[in-house]
Tab-separated table of C-alpha atoms in Angstrom:
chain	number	residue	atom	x	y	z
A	1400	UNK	CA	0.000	0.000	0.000
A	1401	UNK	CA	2.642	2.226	0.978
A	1402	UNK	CA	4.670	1.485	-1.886
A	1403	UNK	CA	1.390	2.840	-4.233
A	1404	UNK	CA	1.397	6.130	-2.528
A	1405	UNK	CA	4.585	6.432	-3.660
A	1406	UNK	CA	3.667	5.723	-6.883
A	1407	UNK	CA	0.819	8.110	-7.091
A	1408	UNK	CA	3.008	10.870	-5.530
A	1409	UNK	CA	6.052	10.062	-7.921
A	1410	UNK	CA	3.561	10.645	-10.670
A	1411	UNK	CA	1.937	13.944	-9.196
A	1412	UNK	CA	5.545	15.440	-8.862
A	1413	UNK	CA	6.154	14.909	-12.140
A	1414	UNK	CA	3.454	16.145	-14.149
A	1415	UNK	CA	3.304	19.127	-11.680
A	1416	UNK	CA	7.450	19.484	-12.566
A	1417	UNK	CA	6.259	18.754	-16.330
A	1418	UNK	CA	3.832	21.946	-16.069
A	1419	UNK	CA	6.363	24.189	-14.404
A	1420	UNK	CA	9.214	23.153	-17.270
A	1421	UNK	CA	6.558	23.964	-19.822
A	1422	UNK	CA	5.598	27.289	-18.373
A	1423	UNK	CA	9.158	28.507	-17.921
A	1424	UNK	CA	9.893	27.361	-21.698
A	1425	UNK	CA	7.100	29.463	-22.611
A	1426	UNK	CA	8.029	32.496	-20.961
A	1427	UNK	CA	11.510	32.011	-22.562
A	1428	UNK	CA	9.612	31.993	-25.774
A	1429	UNK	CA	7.555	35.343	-24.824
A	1430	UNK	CA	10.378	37.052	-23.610
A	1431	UNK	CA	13.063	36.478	-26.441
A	1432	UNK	CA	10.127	38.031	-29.200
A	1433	UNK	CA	9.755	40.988	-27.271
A	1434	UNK	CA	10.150	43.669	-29.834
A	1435	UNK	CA	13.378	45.994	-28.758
A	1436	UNK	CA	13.017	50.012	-28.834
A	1437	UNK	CA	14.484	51.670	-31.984
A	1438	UNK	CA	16.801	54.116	-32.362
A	1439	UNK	CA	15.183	57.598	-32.922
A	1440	UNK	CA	17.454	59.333	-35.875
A	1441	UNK	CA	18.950	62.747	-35.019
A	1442	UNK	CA	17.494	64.424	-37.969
A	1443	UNK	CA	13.706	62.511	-38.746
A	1444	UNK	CA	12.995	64.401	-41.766
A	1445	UNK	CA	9.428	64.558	-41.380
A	1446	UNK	CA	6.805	66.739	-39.884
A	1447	UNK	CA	5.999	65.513	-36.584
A	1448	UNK	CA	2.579	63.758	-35.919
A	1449	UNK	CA	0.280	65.715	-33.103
A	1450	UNK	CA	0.860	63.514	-29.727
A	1451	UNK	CA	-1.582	64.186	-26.633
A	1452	UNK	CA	0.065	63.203	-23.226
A	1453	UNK	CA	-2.381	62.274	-20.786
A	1454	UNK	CA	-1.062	61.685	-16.994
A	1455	UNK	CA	-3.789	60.479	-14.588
A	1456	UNK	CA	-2.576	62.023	-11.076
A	1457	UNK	CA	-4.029	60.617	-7.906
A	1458	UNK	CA	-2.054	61.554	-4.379
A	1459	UNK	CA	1.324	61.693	-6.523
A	1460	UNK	CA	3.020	65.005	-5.557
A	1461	UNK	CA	5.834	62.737	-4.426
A	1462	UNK	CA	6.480	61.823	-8.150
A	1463	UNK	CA	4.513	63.875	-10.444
A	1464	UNK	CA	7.027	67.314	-10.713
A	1465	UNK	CA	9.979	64.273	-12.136
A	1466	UNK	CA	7.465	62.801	-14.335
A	1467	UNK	CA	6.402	66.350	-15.842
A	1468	UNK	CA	9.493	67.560	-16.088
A	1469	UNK	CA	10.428	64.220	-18.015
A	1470	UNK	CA	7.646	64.970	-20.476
A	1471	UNK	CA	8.408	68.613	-21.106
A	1472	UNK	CA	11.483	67.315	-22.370
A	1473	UNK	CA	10.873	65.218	-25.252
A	1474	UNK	CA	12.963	66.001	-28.186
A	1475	UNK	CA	9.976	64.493	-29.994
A	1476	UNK	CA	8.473	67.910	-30.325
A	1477	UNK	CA	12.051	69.890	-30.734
A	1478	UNK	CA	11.074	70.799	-33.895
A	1479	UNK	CA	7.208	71.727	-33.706
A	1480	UNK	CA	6.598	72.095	-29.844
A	1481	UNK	CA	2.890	72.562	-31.021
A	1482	UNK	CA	3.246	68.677	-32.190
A	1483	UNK	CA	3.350	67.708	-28.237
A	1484	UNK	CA	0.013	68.401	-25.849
A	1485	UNK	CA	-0.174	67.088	-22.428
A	1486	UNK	CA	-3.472	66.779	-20.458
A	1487	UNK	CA	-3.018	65.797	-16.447
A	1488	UNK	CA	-6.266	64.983	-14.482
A	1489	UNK	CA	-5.934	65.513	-10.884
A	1490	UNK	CA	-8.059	62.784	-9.824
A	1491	UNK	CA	-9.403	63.849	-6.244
A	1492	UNK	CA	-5.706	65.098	-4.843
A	1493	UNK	CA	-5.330	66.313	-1.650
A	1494	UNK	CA	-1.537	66.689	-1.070
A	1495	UNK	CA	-1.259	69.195	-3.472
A	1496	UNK	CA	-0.505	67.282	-6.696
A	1497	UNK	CA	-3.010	69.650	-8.452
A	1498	UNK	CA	-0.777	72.722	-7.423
A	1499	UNK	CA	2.486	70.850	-8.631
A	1500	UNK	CA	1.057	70.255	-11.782
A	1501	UNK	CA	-0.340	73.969	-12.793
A	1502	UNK	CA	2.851	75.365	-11.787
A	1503	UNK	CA	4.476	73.263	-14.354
A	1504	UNK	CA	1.400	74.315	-16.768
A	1505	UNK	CA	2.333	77.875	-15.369
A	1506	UNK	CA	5.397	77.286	-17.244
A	1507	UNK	CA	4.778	75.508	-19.938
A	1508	UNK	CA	1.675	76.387	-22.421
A	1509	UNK	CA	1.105	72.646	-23.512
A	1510	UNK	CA	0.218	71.698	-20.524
A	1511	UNK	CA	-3.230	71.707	-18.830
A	1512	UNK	CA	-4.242	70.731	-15.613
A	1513	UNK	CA	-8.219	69.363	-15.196
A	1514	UNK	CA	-9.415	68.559	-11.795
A	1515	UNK	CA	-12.367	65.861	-11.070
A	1516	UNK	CA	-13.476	64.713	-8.174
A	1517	UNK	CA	-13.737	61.060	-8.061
A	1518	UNK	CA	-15.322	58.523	-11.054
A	1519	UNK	CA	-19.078	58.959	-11.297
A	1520	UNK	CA	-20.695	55.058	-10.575
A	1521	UNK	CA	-19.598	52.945	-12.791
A	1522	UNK	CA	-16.441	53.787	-13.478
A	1523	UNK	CA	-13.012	53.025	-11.930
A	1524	UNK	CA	-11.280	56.401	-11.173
A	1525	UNK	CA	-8.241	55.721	-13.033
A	1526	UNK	CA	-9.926	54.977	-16.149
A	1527	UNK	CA	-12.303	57.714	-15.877
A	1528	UNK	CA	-9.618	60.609	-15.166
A	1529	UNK	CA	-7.646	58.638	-18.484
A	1530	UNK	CA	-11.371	59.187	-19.620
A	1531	UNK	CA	-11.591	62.806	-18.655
A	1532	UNK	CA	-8.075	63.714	-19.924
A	1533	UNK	CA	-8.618	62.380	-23.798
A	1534	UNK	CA	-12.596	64.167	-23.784
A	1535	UNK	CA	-10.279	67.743	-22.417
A	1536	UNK	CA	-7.530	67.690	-25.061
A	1537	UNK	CA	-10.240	68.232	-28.304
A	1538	UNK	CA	-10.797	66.717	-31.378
A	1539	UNK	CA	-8.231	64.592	-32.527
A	1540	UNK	CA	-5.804	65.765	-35.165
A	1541	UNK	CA	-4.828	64.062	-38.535
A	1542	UNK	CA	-2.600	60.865	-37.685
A	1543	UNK	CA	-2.678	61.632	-34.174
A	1544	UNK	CA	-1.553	59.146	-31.268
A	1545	UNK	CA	-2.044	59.119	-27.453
A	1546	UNK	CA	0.356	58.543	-24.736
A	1547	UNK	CA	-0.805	57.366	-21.497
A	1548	UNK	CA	1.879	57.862	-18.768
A	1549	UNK	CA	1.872	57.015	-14.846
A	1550	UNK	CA	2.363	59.759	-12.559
A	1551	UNK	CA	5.076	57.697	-11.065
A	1552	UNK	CA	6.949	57.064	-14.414
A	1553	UNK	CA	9.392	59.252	-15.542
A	1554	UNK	CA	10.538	59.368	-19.479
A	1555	UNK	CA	14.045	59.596	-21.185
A	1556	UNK	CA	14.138	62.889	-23.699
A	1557	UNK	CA	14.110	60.272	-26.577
A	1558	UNK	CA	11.525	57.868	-25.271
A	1559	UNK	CA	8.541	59.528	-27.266
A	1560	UNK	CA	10.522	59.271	-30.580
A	1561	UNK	CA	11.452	56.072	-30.361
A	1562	UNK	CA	8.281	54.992	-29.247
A	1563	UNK	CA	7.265	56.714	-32.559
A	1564	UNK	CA	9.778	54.911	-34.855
A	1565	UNK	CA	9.169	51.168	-33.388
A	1566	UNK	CA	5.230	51.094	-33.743
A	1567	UNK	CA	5.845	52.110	-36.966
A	1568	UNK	CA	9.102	49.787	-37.641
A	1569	UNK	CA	6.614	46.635	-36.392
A	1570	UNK	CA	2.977	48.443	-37.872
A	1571	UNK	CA	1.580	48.406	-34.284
A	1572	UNK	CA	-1.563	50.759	-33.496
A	1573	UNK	CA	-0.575	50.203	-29.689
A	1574	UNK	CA	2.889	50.029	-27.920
A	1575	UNK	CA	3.472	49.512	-24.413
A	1576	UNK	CA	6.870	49.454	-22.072
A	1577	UNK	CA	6.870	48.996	-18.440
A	1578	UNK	CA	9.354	51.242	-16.662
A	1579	UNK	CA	12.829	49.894	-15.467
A	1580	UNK	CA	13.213	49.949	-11.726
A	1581	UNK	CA	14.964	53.649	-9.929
A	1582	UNK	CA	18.971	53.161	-8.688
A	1583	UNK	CA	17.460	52.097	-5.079
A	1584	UNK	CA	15.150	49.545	-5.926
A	1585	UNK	CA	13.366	48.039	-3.667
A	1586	UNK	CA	13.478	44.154	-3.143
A	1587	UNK	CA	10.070	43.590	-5.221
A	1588	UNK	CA	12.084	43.914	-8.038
A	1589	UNK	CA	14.117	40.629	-8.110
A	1590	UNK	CA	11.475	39.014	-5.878
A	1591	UNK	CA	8.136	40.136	-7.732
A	1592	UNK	CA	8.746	41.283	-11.173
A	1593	UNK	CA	10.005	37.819	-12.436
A	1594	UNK	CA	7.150	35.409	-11.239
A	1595	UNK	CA	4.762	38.584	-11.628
A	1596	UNK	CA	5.212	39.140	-15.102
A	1597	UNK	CA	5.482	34.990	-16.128
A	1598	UNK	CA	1.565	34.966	-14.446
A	1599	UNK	CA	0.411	38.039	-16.220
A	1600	UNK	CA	2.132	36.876	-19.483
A	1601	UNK	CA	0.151	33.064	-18.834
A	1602	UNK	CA	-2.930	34.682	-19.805
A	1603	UNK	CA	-1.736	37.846	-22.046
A	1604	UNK	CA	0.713	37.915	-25.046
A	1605	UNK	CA	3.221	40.206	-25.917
A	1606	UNK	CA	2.367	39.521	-29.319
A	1607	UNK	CA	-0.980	39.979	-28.712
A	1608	UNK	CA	-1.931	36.720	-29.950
A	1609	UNK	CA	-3.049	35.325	-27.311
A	1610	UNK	CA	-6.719	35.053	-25.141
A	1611	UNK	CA	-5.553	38.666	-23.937
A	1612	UNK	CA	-3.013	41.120	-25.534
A	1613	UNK	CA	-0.349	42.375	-22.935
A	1614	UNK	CA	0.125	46.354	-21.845
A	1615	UNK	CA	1.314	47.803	-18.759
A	1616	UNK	CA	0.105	50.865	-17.375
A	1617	UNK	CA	2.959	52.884	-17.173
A	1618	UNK	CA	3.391	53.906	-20.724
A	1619	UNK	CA	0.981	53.367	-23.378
A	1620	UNK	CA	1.236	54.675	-26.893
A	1621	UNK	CA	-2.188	54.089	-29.423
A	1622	UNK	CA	-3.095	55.688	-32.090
A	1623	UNK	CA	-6.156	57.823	-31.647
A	1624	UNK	CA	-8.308	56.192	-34.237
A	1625	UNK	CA	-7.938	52.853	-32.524
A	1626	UNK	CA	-9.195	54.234	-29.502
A	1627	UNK	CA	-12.018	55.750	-31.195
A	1628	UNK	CA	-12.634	52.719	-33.202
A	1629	UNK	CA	-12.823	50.486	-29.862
A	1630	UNK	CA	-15.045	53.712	-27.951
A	1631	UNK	CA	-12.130	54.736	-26.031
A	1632	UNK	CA	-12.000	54.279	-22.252
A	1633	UNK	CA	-16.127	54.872	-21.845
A	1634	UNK	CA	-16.183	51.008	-23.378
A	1635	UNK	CA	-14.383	49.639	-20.342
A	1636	UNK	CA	-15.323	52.223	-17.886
A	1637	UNK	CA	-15.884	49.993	-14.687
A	1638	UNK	CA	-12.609	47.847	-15.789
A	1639	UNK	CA	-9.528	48.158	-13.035
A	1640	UNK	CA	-7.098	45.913	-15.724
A	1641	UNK	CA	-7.417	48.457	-18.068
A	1642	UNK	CA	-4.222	48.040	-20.014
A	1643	UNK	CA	-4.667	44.499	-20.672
A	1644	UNK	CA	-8.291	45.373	-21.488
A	1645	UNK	CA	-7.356	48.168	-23.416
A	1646	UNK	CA	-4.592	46.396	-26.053
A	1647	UNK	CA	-6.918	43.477	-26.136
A	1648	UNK	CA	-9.537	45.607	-27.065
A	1649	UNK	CA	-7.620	47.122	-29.754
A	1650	UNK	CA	-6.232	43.757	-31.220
A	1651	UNK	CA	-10.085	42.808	-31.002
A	1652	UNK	CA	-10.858	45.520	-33.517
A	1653	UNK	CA	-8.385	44.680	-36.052
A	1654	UNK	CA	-5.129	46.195	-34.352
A	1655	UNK	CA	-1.977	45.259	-33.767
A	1656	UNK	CA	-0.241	45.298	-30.479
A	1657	UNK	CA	3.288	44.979	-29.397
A	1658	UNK	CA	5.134	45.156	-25.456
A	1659	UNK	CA	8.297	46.574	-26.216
A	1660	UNK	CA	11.452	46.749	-24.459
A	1661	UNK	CA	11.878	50.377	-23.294
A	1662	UNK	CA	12.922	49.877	-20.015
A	1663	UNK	CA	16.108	52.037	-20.219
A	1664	UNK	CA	14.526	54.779	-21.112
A	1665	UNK	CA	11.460	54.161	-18.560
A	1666	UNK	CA	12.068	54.331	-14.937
A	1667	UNK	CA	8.789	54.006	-12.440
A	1668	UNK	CA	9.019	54.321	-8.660
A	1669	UNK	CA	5.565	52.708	-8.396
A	1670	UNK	CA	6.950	49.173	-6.728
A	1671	UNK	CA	9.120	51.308	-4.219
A	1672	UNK	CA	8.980	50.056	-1.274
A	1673	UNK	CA	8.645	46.669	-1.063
A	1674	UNK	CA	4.774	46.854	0.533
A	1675	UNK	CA	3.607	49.325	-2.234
A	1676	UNK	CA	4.916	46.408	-4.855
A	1677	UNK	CA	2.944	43.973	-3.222
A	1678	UNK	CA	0.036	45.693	-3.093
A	1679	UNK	CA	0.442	46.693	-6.463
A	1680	UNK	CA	0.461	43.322	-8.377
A	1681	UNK	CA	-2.370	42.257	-5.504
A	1682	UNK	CA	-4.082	45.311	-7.011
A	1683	UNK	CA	-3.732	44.164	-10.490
A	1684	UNK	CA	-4.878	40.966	-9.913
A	1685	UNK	CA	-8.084	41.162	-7.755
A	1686	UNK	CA	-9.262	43.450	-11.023
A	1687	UNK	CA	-7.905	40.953	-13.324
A	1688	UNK	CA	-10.057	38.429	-11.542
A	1689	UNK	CA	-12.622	40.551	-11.283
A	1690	UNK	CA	-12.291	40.126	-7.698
A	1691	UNK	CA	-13.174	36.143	-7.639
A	1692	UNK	CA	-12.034	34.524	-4.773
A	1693	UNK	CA	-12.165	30.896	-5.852
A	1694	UNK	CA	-10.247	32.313	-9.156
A	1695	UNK	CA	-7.548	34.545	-6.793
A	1696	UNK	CA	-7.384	31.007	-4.290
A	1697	UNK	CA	-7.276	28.867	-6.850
A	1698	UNK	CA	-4.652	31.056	-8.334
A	1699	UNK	CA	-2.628	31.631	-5.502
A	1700	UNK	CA	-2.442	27.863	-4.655
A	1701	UNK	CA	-1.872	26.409	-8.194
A	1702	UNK	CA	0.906	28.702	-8.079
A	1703	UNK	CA	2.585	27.607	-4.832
A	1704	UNK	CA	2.217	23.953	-5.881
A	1705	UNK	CA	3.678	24.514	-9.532
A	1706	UNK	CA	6.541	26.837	-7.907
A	1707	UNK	CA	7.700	24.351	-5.508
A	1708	UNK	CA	7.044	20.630	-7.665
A	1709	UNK	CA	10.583	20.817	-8.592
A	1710	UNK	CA	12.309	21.049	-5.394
A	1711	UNK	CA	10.074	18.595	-3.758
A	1712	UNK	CA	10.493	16.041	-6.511
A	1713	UNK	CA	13.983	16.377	-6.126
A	1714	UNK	CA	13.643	15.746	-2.593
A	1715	UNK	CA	11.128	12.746	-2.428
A	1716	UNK	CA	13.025	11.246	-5.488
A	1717	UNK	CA	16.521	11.392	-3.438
A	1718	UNK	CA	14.640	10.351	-0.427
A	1719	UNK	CA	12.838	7.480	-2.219
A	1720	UNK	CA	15.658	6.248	-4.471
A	1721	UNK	CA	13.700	7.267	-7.501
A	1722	UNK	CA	16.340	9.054	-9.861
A	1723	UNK	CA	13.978	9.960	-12.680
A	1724	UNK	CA	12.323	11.832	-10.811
A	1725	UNK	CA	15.215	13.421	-8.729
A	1726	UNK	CA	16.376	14.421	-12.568
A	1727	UNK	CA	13.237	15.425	-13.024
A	1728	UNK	CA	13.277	18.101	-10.429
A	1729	UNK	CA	16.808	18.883	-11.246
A	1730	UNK	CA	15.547	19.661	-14.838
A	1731	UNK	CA	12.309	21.727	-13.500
A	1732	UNK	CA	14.415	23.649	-11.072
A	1733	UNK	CA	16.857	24.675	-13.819
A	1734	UNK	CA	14.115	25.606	-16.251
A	1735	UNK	CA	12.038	27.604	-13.651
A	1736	UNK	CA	15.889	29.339	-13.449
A	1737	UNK	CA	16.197	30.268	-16.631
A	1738	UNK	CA	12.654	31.563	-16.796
A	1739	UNK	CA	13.447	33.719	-13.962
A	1740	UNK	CA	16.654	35.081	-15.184
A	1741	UNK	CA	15.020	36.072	-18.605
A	1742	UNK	CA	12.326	37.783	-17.228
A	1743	UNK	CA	14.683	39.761	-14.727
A	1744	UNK	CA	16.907	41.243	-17.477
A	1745	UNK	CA	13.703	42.008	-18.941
A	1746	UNK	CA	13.040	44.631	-15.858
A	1747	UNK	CA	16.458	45.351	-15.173
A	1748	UNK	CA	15.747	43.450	-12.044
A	1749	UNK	CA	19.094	41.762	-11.514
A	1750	UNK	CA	19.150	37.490	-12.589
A	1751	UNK	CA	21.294	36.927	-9.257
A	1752	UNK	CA	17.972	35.370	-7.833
A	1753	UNK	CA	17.043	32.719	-10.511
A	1754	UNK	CA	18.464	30.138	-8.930
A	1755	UNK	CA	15.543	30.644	-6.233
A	1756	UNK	CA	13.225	30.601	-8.578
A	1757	UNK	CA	11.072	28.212	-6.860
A	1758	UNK	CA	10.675	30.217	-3.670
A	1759	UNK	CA	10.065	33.787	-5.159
A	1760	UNK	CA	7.294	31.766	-7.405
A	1761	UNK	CA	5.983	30.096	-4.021
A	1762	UNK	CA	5.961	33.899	-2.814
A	1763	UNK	CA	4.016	35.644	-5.582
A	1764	UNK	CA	1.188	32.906	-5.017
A	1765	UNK	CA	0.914	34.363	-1.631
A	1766	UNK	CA	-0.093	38.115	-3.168
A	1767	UNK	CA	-3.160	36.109	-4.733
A	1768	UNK	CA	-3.843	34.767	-1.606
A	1769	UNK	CA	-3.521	37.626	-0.228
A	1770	UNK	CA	-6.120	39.138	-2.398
A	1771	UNK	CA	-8.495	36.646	-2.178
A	1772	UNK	CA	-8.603	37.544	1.986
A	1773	UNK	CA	-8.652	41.416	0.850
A	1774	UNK	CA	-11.934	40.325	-1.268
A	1775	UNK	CA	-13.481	37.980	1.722
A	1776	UNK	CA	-12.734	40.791	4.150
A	1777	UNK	CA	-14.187	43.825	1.983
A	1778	UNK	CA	-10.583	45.243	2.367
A	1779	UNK	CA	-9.140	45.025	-1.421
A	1780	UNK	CA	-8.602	48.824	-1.854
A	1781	UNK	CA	-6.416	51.164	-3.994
A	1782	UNK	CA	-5.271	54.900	-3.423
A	1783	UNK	CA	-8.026	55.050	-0.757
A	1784	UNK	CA	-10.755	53.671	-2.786
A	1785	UNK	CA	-12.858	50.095	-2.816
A	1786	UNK	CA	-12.128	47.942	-5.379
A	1787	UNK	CA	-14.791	47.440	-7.720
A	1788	UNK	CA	-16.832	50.624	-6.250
């Protein structure tokens, strides 16, 4: 009897370490066709197309002078400053973001500051000031594009242009780059980011070819057709995932999509500290779930087990003189590795962890645990306001 428990465990370990090998191959596979920034020529020749900036601003004077300042400084618009417009919505500051951002409007005539006061019911308040900011810049203008940028994200002079160049290098309607970590990054960075981003990319493609497209909210770049086409942000108004939504919306409408690697020339302070990354992926996926708690538990726990097959099969196949499977878990282990380590380089998190990859997997299934007790306990909040309210 004993000797068939073995049996059936031996073969649980393995197809769980079979699952977790085929995982990390795939995120190999996701990572390496990642489409890498161009280089923006000195001189582009052309007139430049109109591009309206829109900065949602929530409780971010902390961040939001940097990531002005970053924007005001686009070379894109060097030679027609009138080709650059920037719209940020203070979405129901109080710690003076609002008073941060007209002084820089003060300054600068592109710039224009609109203040709301919370999303009307309905919406989620991010996507309604994102909402507010596109319905405040005016009509669109011939071959114009949009640029959605966190308040926490600050942009490299050349970021805009070669944002430009690569969406039109690839014939994408929507480009997205996460931003690279700051010098003192916090320790969600090698911990977070790497399991983080394999979960997220399980269920959306880079390529956008897959059940979901992939974009991250720090810098989005869409042409403003495509987000009329789709009925801009009013379609997805009560959405809290809405740059998955968003580039899957716009790949369900005939676009293309593309996440491209702009992370040097992106830096966010939005995982900084270590809590505020946490809460941040926890954030992302209670929407993502659409705050299901046998999803977010189901999640969580499928995620511990797959994380940790390797190390145990390795263990109960030492332990129970069954070397296939000890290779087996050697071989999992590895791959899991070199899943990790791709994904780090991707956000400039640092690859020194991989060889833990197990653990810091085992670890991210405890922010959708975490998220499921947030739901149970009507606690799952952002920026001071109820999910899903």
């Amino acid at each position: 009897m004993a000797h068939r428990g073995s049996a059936v465990a031996a073969a649980l370990l393995g197809g769980a370490v079979a699952g977790a090998c085929y995982r990390s191959v795939r995120t190999v596979r996701q990572v390496r066709a990642l489409v890498p920034l161009h280089e923006a020529p000195p001189d582009p020749g052309v007139f430049p197309a109109a591009v309206t900036v829109v900065v949602p601003a929530r409780d971010e004077a902390a961040v939001i002078d940097d990531c002005l300042r970053g924007i005001r400084a686009q070379t894109y618009a060097d030679r027609d400053p009138a080709a650059l417009r920037v719209v940020v919505v203070d979405d129901g500051s109080t710690d003076g973001t609002g008073d941060l951002a007209r002084a820089h409007a003060a300054a600068d005539e592109r710039i224009r500051v609109v203040r709301v006061d919370g999303p009307p019911p309905g919406w989620a308040g991010k996507v309604h000031a994102m909402h507010v900011g596109v319905e405040a810049a005016g009509p669109p203008g011939a071959g114009e594009w949009l640029l959605f940028v966190d308040a926490d994200t600050v942009l490299a002079p050349d970021l805009l242009a070669r944002l430009l160049l690569t969406a039109d290098a690839v014939d994408a309607d929507l480009v997205s780059t996460p931003g690279g970590p700051p010098p003192r990054r916090s320790a969600a960075w090698p911990l977070l980011m790497p399991p983080g981003l394999q979960l997220i990319g399980e269920n959306a493609a880079p390529d956008g070819r897959g059940a979901k497209a992939f974009a991250i909210g720090h810098c989005i770049l869409l042409r403003r057709s495509h987000y009329d086409k789709i009925g801009g942000w009013e379609s997805m108004a009560g959405l809290r995932n809405e740059d998955v939504a968003l580039a899957t919306s716009v790949r369900d409408h005939g676009g293309v999509t593309r996440l491209v690697d702009g992370l040097d020339h992106v830096t966010t302070t939005g995982m900084d500290p270590f809590a505020q990354g946490w809460a941040s992926f926890r954030k992302s996926f209670v929407a993502g779930t659409r705050q299901s708690v046998p999803v977010l538990l189901g999640g969580g726990l499928g995620q511990v087990a797959l994380s940790l097959a390797a190390p145990v099969a390795l263990g109960f196949g030492v332990r129970r003189r069954r070397p296939l499977l000890a290779a087996a878990g050697v071989i999992g282990w590895v791959a899991q590795g070199v899943a990790h380590a791709h994904t780090a380089r991707y956000m400039r998190a640092g690859p020194e962890l991989a060889p833990l990859a197990p653990f810091t997997g085992a670890l991210f299934g405890g922010v959708l645990l975490d998220g499921a007790v947030r739901v149970l306990s009507g606690t799952a909040s952002w920026k001071g306001r109820r999910s899903g309210s």
